Short mmCIF file of C-alpha atoms and ligand atoms in Angstrom, two decimals:
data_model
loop_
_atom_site.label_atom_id
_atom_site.label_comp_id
_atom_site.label_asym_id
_atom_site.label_seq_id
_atom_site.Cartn_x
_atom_site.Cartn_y
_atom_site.Cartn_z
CA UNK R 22 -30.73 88.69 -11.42
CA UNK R 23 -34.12 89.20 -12.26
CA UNK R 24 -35.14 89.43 -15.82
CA UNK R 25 -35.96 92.65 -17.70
CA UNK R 26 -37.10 90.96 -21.05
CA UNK R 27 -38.40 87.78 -21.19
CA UNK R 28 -39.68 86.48 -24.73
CA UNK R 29 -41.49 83.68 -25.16
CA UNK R 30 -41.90 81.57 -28.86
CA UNK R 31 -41.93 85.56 -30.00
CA UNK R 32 -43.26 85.36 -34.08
CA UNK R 33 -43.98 88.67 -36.43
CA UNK R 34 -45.28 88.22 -40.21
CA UNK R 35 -45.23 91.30 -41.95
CA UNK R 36 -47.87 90.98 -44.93
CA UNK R 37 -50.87 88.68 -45.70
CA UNK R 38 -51.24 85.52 -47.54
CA UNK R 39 -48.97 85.93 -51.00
CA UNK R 40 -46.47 88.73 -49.50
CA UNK R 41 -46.18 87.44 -46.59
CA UNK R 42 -43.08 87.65 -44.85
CA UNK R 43 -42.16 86.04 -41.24
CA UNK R 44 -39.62 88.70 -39.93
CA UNK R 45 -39.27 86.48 -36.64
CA UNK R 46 -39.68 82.80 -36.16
CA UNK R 47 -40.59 81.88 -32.86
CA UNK R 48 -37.61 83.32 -30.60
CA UNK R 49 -36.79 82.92 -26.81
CA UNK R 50 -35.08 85.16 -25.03
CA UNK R 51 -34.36 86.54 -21.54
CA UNK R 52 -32.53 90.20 -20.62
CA UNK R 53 -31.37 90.39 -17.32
CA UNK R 54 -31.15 93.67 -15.06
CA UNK R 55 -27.97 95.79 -14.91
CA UNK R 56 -26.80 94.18 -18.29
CA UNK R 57 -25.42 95.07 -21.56
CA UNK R 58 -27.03 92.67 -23.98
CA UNK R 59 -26.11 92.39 -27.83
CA UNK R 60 -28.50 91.43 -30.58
CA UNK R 61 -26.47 90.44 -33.41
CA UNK R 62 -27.27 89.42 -36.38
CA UNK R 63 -26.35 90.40 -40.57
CA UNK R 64 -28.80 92.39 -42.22
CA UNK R 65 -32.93 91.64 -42.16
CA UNK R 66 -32.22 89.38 -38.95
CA UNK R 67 -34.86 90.87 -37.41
CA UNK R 68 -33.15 92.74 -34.95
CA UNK R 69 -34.94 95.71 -35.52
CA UNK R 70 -38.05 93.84 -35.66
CA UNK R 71 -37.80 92.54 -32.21
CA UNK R 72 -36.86 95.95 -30.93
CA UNK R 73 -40.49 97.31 -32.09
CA UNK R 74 -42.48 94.93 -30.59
CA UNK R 75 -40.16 95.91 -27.44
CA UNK R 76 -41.77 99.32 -27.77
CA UNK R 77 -45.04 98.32 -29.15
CA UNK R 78 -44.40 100.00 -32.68
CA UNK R 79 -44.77 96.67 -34.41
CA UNK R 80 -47.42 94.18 -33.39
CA UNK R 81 -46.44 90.76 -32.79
CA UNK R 82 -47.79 88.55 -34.11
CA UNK R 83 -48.22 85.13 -31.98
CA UNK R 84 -46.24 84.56 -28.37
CA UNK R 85 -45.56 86.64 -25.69
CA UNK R 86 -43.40 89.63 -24.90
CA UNK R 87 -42.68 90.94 -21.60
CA UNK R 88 -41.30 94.10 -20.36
CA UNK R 89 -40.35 94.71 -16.50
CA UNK R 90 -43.09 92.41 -16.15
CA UNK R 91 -45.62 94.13 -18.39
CA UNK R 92 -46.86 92.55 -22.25
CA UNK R 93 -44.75 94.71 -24.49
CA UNK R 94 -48.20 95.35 -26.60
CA UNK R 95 -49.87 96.73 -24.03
CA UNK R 96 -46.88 98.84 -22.25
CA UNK R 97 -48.36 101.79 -19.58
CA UNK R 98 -47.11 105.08 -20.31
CA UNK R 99 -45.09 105.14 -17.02
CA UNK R 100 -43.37 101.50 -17.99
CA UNK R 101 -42.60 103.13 -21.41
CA UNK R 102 -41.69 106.26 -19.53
CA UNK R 103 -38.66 103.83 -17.87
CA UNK R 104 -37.01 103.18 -21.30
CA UNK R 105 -34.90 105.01 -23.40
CA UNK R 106 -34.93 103.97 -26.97
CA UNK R 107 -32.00 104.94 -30.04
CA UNK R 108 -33.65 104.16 -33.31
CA UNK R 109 -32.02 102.64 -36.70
CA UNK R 110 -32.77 105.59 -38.15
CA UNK R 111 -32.21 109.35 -36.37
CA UNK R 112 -35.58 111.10 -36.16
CA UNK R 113 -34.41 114.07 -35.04
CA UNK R 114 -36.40 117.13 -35.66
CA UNK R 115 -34.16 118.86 -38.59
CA UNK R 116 -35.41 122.08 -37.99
CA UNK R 117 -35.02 122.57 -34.04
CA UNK R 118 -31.83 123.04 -31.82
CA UNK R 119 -30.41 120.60 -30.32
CA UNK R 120 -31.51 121.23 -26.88
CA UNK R 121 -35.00 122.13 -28.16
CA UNK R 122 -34.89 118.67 -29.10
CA UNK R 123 -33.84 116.91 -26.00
CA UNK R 124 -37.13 119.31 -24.52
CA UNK R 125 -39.54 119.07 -26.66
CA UNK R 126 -39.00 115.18 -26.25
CA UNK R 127 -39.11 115.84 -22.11
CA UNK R 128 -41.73 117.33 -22.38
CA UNK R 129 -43.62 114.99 -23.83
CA UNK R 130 -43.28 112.40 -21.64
CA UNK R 131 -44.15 115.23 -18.54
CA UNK R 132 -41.41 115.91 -17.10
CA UNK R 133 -41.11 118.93 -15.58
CA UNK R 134 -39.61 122.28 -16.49
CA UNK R 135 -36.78 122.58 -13.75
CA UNK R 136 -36.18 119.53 -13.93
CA UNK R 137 -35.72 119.58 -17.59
CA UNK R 138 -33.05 122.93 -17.10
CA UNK R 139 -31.03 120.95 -15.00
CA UNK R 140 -30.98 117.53 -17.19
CA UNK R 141 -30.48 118.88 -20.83
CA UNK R 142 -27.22 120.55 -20.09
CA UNK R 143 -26.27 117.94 -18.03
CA UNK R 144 -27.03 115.47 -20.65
CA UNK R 145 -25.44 117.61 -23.56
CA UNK R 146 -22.15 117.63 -21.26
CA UNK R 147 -22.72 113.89 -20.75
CA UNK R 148 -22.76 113.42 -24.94
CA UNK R 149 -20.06 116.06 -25.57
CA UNK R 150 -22.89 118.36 -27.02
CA UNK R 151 -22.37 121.38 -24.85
CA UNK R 152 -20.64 123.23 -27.32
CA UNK R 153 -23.95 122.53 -29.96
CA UNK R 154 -26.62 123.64 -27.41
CA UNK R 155 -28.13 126.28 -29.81
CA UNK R 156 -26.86 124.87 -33.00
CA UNK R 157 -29.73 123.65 -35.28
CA UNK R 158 -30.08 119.43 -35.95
CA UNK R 159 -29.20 119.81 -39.82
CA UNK R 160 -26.18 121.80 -39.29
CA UNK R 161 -24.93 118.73 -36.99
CA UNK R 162 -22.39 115.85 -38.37
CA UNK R 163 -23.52 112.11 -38.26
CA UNK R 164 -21.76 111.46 -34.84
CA UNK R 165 -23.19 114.62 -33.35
CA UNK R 166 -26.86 113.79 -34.49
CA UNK R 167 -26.17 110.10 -33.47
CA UNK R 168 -24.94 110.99 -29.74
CA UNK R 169 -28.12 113.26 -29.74
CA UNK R 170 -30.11 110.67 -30.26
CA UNK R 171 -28.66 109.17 -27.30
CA UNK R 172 -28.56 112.02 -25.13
CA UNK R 173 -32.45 112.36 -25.90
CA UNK R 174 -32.99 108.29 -24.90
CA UNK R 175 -31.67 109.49 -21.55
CA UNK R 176 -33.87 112.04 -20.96
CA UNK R 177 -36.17 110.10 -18.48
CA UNK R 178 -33.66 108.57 -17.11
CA UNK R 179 -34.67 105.00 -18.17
CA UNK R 180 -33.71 101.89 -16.67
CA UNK R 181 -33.32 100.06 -20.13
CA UNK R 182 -31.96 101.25 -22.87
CA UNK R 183 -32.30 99.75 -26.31
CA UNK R 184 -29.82 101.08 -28.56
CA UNK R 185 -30.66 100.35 -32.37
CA UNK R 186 -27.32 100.07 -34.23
CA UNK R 187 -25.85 103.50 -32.15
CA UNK R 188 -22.17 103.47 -33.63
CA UNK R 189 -23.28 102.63 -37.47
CA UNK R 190 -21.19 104.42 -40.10
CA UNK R 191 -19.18 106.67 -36.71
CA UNK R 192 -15.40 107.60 -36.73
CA UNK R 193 -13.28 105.48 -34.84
CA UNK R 194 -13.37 108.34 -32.26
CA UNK R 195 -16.93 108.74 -31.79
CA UNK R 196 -17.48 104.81 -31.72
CA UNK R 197 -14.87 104.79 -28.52
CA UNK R 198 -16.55 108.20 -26.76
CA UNK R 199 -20.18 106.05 -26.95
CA UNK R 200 -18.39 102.89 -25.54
CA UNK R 201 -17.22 104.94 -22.60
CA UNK R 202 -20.71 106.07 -22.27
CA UNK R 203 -22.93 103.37 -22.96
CA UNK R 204 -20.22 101.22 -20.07
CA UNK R 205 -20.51 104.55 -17.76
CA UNK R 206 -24.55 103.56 -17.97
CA UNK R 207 -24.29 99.86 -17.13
CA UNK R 208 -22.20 101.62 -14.79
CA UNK R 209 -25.39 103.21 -12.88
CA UNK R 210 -27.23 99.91 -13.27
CA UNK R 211 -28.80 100.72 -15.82
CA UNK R 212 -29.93 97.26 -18.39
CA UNK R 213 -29.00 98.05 -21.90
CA UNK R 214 -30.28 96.00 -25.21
CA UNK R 215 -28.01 96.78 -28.09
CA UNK R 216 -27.86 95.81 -31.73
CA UNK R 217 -24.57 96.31 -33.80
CA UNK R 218 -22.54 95.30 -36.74
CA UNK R 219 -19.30 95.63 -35.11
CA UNK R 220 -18.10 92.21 -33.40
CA UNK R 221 -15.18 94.36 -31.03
CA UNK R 222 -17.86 96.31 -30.09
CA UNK R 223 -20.21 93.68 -28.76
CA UNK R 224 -17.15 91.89 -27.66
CA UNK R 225 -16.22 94.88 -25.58
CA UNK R 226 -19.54 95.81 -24.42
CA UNK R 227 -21.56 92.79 -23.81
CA UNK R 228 -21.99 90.31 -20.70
CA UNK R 229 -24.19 88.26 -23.20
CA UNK R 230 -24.54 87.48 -27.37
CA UNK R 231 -28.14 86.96 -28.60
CA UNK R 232 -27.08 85.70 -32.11
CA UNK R 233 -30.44 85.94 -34.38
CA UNK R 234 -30.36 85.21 -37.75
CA UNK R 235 -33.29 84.78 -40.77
CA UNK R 236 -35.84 85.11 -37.91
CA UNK R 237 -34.32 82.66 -35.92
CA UNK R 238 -31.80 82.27 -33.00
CA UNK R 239 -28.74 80.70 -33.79
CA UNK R 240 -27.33 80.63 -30.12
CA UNK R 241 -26.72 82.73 -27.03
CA UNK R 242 -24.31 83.15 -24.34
CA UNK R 243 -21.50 85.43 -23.38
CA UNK R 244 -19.00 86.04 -26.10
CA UNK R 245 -16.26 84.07 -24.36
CA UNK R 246 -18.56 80.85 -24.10
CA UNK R 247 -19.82 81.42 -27.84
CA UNK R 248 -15.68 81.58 -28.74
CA UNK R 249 -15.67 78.61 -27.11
CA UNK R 250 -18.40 76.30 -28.24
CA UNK R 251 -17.85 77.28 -31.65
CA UNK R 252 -14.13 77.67 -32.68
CA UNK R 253 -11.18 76.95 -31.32
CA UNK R 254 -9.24 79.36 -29.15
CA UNK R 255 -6.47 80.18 -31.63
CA UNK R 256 -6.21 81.20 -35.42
CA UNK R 257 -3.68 81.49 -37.65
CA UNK R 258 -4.23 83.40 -40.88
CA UNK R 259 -1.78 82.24 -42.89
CA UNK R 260 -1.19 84.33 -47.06
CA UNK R 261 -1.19 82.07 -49.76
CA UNK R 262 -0.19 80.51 -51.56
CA UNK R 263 -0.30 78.18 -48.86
CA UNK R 264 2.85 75.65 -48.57
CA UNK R 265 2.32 72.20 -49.19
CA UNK R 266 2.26 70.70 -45.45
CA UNK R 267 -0.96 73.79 -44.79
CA UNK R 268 -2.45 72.36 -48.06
CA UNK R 269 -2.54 68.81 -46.20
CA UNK R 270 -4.13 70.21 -42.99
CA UNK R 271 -6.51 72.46 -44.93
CA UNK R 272 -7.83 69.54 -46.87
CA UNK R 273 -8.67 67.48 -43.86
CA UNK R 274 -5.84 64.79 -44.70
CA UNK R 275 -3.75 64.62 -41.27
CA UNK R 276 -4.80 63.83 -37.84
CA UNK R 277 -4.85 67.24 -36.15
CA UNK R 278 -8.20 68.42 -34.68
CA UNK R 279 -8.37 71.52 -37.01
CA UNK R 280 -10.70 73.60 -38.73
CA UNK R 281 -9.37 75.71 -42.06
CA UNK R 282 -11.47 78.36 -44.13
CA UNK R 283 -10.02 79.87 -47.01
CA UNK R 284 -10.89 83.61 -47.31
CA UNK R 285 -9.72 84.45 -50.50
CA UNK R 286 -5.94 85.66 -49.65
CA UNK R 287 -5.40 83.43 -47.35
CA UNK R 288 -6.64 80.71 -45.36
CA UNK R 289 -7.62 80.80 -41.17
CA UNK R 290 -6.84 77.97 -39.59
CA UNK R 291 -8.68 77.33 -36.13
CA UNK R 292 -6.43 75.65 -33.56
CA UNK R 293 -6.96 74.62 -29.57
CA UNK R 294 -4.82 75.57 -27.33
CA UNK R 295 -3.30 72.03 -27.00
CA UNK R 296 -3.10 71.38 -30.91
CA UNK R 297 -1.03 74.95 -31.29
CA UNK R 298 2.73 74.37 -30.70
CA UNK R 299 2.67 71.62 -33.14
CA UNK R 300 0.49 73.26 -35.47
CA UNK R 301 3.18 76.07 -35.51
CA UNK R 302 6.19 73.73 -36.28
CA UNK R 303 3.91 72.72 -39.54
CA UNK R 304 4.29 76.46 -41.12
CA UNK R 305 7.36 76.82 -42.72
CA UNK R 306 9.84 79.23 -42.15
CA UNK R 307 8.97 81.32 -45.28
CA UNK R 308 5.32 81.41 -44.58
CA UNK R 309 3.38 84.71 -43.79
CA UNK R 310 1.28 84.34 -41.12
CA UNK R 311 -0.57 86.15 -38.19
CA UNK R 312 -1.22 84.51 -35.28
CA UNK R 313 -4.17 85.91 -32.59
CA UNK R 314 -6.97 84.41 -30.40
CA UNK R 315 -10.09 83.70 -31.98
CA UNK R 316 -13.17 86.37 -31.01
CA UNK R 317 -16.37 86.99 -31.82
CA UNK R 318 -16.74 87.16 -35.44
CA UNK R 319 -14.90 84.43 -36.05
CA UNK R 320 -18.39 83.26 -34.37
CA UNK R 321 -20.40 85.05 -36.28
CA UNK R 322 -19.00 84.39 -39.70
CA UNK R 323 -18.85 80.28 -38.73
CA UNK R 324 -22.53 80.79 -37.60
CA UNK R 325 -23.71 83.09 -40.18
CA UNK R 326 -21.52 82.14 -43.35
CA UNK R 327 -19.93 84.48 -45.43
CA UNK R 328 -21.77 85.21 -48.05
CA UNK R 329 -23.43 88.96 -48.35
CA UNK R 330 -26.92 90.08 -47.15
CA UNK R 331 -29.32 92.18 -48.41
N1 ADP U 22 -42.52 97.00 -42.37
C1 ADP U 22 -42.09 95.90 -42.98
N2 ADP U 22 -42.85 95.28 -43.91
C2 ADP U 22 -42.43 94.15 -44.52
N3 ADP U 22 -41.26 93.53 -44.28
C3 ADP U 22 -40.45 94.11 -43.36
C4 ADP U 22 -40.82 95.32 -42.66
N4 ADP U 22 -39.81 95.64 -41.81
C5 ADP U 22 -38.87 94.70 -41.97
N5 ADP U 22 -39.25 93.77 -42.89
C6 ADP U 22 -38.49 92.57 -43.30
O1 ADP U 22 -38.32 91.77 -42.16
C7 ADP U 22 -37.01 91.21 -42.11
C8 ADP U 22 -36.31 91.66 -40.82
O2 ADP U 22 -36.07 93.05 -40.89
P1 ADP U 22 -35.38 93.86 -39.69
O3 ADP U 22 -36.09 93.52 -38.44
O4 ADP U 22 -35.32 95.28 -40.10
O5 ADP U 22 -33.93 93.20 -39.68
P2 ADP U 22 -32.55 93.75 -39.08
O6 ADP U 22 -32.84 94.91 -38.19
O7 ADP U 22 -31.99 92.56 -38.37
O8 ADP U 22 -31.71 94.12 -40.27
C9 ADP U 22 -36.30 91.68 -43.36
O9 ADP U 22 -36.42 90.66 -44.34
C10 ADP U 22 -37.08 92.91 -43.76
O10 ADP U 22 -37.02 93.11 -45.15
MG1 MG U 23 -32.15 96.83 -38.22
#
């Protein structure tokens, strides 16, 4: 598949001499068409970072950047016309309706009025909008404004889509309606580039894991290879206090080829597939425990450690 994104030893500082601050350390990186690609990584990763010198809002620094073939820093306005971009933050205009919004932004990039009376509706329907059409933006809740946002990414009709943290702080329900979208997208071939915080999500939505952390890339793949190469297949999460035969696996001193973190309550230990009927005649009968595969934050905590960001 050919590539969408390619980034090449990709470095921003922010700040000179003193204050200096390098944001992103050198990062490789490919995105190929007609797939969902997540960018994870805790807070001040660089994630967002990376996304604006994908849009040429933030100047890289040293490397190269390329975008459907094109340096990102130097993007035509009919390449940048071809994606569709959700910020971090909504920048909605407060004061306008929502489908004022969704033209006004249309507009801008000169697309044409009939076009634009067909599209916004369609688009509103698309985002479960319909019903706001002439509300204004303030009078909207934090899923609607967030699923305008999207709506508004789609009104060229990119064929990339970077999505900057779209489900942050959403409802369970509003979370599920955008997966059903963003998959209806990749759906229509469409390449999407996606940052979140939520591991099911990225698990759910992603053919591959860029896993960035402190500027740097920890390790990429698709989330069933990353489960893979770095924790076993199974955990159990067994409450403590832990029984006395755990306590021996846990501190390393038997000959079983397992992993154990304690997490405060209780203590996950990481089993293969091979190693798991005999790990289970270990817990005794009294023990609580839940046993379920491993997934992708067990990656990302192993990768990224536990403690909290900024
Ligand atoms: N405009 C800026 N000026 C200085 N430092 C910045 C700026 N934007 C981000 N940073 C710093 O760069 C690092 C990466 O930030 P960011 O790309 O926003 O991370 P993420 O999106 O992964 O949370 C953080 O340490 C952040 O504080
Ligand atoms: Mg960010």
């Amino acid at each position: 598949m050919p590539s969408i994104i390619t980034a090449t030893d990709l470095k921003k500082t922010y700040g000179k001499g003193d204050t200096a601050h390098e944001a992103v350390k050198g990062i490789n990186f490919y995105v190929s068409e007609g797939t969902c690609t997540g960018l994870l990584g805790p807070n001040g990763a660089g994630k967002t970072t990376t996304m604006g010198m994908l849009m040429g809002l933030v100047r890289m620094t040293s490397g190269s950047l390329n975008v459907f073939g094109q340096p990102a820093d130097k993007l035509p306005r009919d390449i940048k016309a071809r994606i569709g971009l959700v910020p971090q933050e909504d920048n909605l205009d407060p004061d306008l309706s929502v489908e004022q919004n969704l033209y006004i932004y249309g507009r801008y990039f000169g697309i044409k009025k009939d076009v634009l009376a067909t599209r916004v509706p369609q688009l509103l329907n698309f985002m479960q909008l319909e019903e706001k059409t002439k509300s204004r933006v303030n009078q909207l809740s934090g899923g609607m404004k967030r699923r305008l946002v999207i709506a508004r990414a789609l009104v060229n009709d990119p064929d990339l889509i970077i999505l900057d943290e779209p489900t942050t702080g959403l409802d369970p329900q509003a979370r599920v309606m955008i997966w059903q979208r963003l998959l209806e997208l990749k759906k229509q071939g469409k390449t999407l580039l996606l940052t979140t915080h939520y591991m099911d999500e990225a698990q759910r939505l992603c053919d591959d894991i860029i896993l960035i952390d402190g500027g740097k890339i920890l390790d990429n793949g698709t989330p069933q290879q990353l489960i893979k190469n770095h924790v076993k297949a199974h955990v159990f999460d067994v409450t403590k206090p832990l029984p006395s035969a755990l306590t021996r696996v846990a501190e390393g001193k038997t000959q079983q080829d397992i992993n154990a973190e304690d997490v405060g309550d209780s203590v996950l230990f990481y089993v293969t597939e091979a190693g798991t009927p005999s790990f289970r005649k270990t817990i005794p009968h009294d023990a609580q425990y839940l046993h379920r595969p491993a997934h992708l934050e067990d990656v990302f905590l192993t990768l990224t450690g536990r403690n909290l960001r900024e």
